[in-house]
Amino acid sequence: MGRFDFESMSQDEDAAVKFQLNSTGNIFTASTSREATLSDEARRLFKGVSTLFDAMAKAMSESGRGLFDYDGWMTLLQGSGLFVQLERYDRNLEIRSCAVPVGTQIIQQALPGISDGASMDIAKRVLLAIGGKLEGSREDEKKRFGHLMFINEEIMGCASVSVRLFYASRESHAAVIAVPCHEMSARGFYQKQIANNFLLVDAGKVSKYECGNDSAEGAYNYKGLVESMLMLLNK
């Protein structure tokens, strides 16, 4: 009595989920609503996330760090008080010997829902940039490079935000480095991909950043946010 009927659930029509990456590949949004019908809660939160990422990126730049600086991102995620760390993402990506380029296979497995179009092109550019960093780190095989990704989710009007910090080194990704991402692999192999997962726990505070720099109050809050991030990075 009162048991949930999973068989009946499987027969229901799934709500269509739309996926999109922002232009830098740092914000991944999954939503069952069109942008015009997003709930006010989700709209404020997602705009606030954009401002938060901009502030974090600005602080990274002003402290002399690049956008793939793994240690810098970890400092901000662990020290800002906005996030709580979760169990890490740990997956073996299967790279097959087929007509699909290695980079495309990686993206399709790491970001389910991204299969083609503008978001796929953005993800490929990110992979290419990370590949360049790995190629240039020959003096330190263990040096980690990280790619920060906010994951905005809006399902049936309920919004949540998590963060995934993917990372790689020449040592951990030697098999992938050996095959350019735009090429097909002559052999199949597995690539372990690990990422640190965080959950945004102060959505109310982040939602207050929705205006960005569009108002005097927004500019003041943004400046304070950047300064607080810089303090963490410069400790």
PDB file of N, CA and C in Angstrom, residues 15 21 42 70 78 118 158 180 184 198 225 235:
ATOM      1  N   ALA A  15       9.563  14.868 -19.919  1.00  0.00           N
ATOM      2  CA  ALA A  15       9.613  16.293 -20.228  1.00  0.00           C
ATOM      3  C   ALA A  15      10.891  16.567 -21.013  1.00  0.00           C
ATOM      4  N   LEU A  21      25.502  25.479 -23.468  1.00  0.00           N
ATOM      5  CA  LEU A  21      26.732  26.000 -22.879  1.00  0.00           C
ATOM      6  C   LEU A  21      26.835  27.489 -23.174  1.00  0.00           C
ATOM      7  N   ALA A  42      14.353  30.816 -10.838  1.00  0.00           N
ATOM      8  CA  ALA A  42      15.417  30.282 -11.693  1.00  0.00           C
ATOM      9  C   ALA A  42      16.107  31.399 -12.460  1.00  0.00           C
ATOM     10  N   TYR A  70      43.938  25.196 -11.807  1.00  0.00           N
ATOM     11  CA  TYR A  70      43.196  24.283 -10.927  1.00  0.00           C
ATOM     12  C   TYR A  70      43.243  24.731  -9.465  1.00  0.00           C
ATOM     13  N   GLN A  78      36.443  26.378  -2.228  1.00  0.00           N
ATOM     14  CA  GLN A  78      36.503  25.912  -0.843  1.00  0.00           C
ATOM     15  C   GLN A  78      36.470  27.049   0.174  1.00  0.00           C
ATOM     16  N   ALA A 118      26.046  24.753 -31.633  1.00  0.00           N
ATOM     17  CA  ALA A 118      26.944  25.753 -31.055  1.00  0.00           C
ATOM     18  C   ALA A 118      27.596  25.274 -29.762  1.00  0.00           C
ATOM     19  N   CYS A 158      11.794  24.061 -10.631  1.00  0.00           N
ATOM     20  CA  CYS A 158      12.709  24.047  -9.481  1.00  0.00           C
ATOM     21  C   CYS A 158      14.147  24.230  -9.963  1.00  0.00           C
ATOM     22  N   PRO A 180      45.290  13.816 -31.230  1.00  0.00           N
ATOM     23  CA  PRO A 180      44.632  15.118 -31.287  1.00  0.00           C
ATOM     24  C   PRO A 180      43.112  14.978 -31.242  1.00  0.00           C
ATOM     25  N   MET A 184      40.401  10.883 -35.341  1.00  0.00           N
ATOM     26  CA  MET A 184      39.859   9.614 -34.876  1.00  0.00           C
ATOM     27  C   MET A 184      40.988   8.784 -34.284  1.00  0.00           C
ATOM     28  N   PHE A 198      30.852  20.342  -6.371  1.00  0.00           N
ATOM     29  CA  PHE A 198      30.401  21.237  -5.306  1.00  0.00           C
ATOM     30  C   PHE A 198      28.927  21.575  -5.528  1.00  0.00           C
ATOM     31  N   LEU A 225      32.350  41.601  -4.416  1.00  0.00           N
ATOM     32  CA  LEU A 225      32.508  40.172  -4.680  1.00  0.00           C
ATOM     33  C   LEU A 225      33.900  39.880  -5.236  1.00  0.00           C
ATOM     34  N   LYS A 235      45.973  35.179  -0.272  1.00  0.00           N
ATOM     35  CA  LYS A 235      46.366  34.807   1.094  1.00  0.00           C
ATOM     36  C   LYS A 235      47.745  34.147   1.086  1.00  0.00           C
TER      37      LYS A 235
END
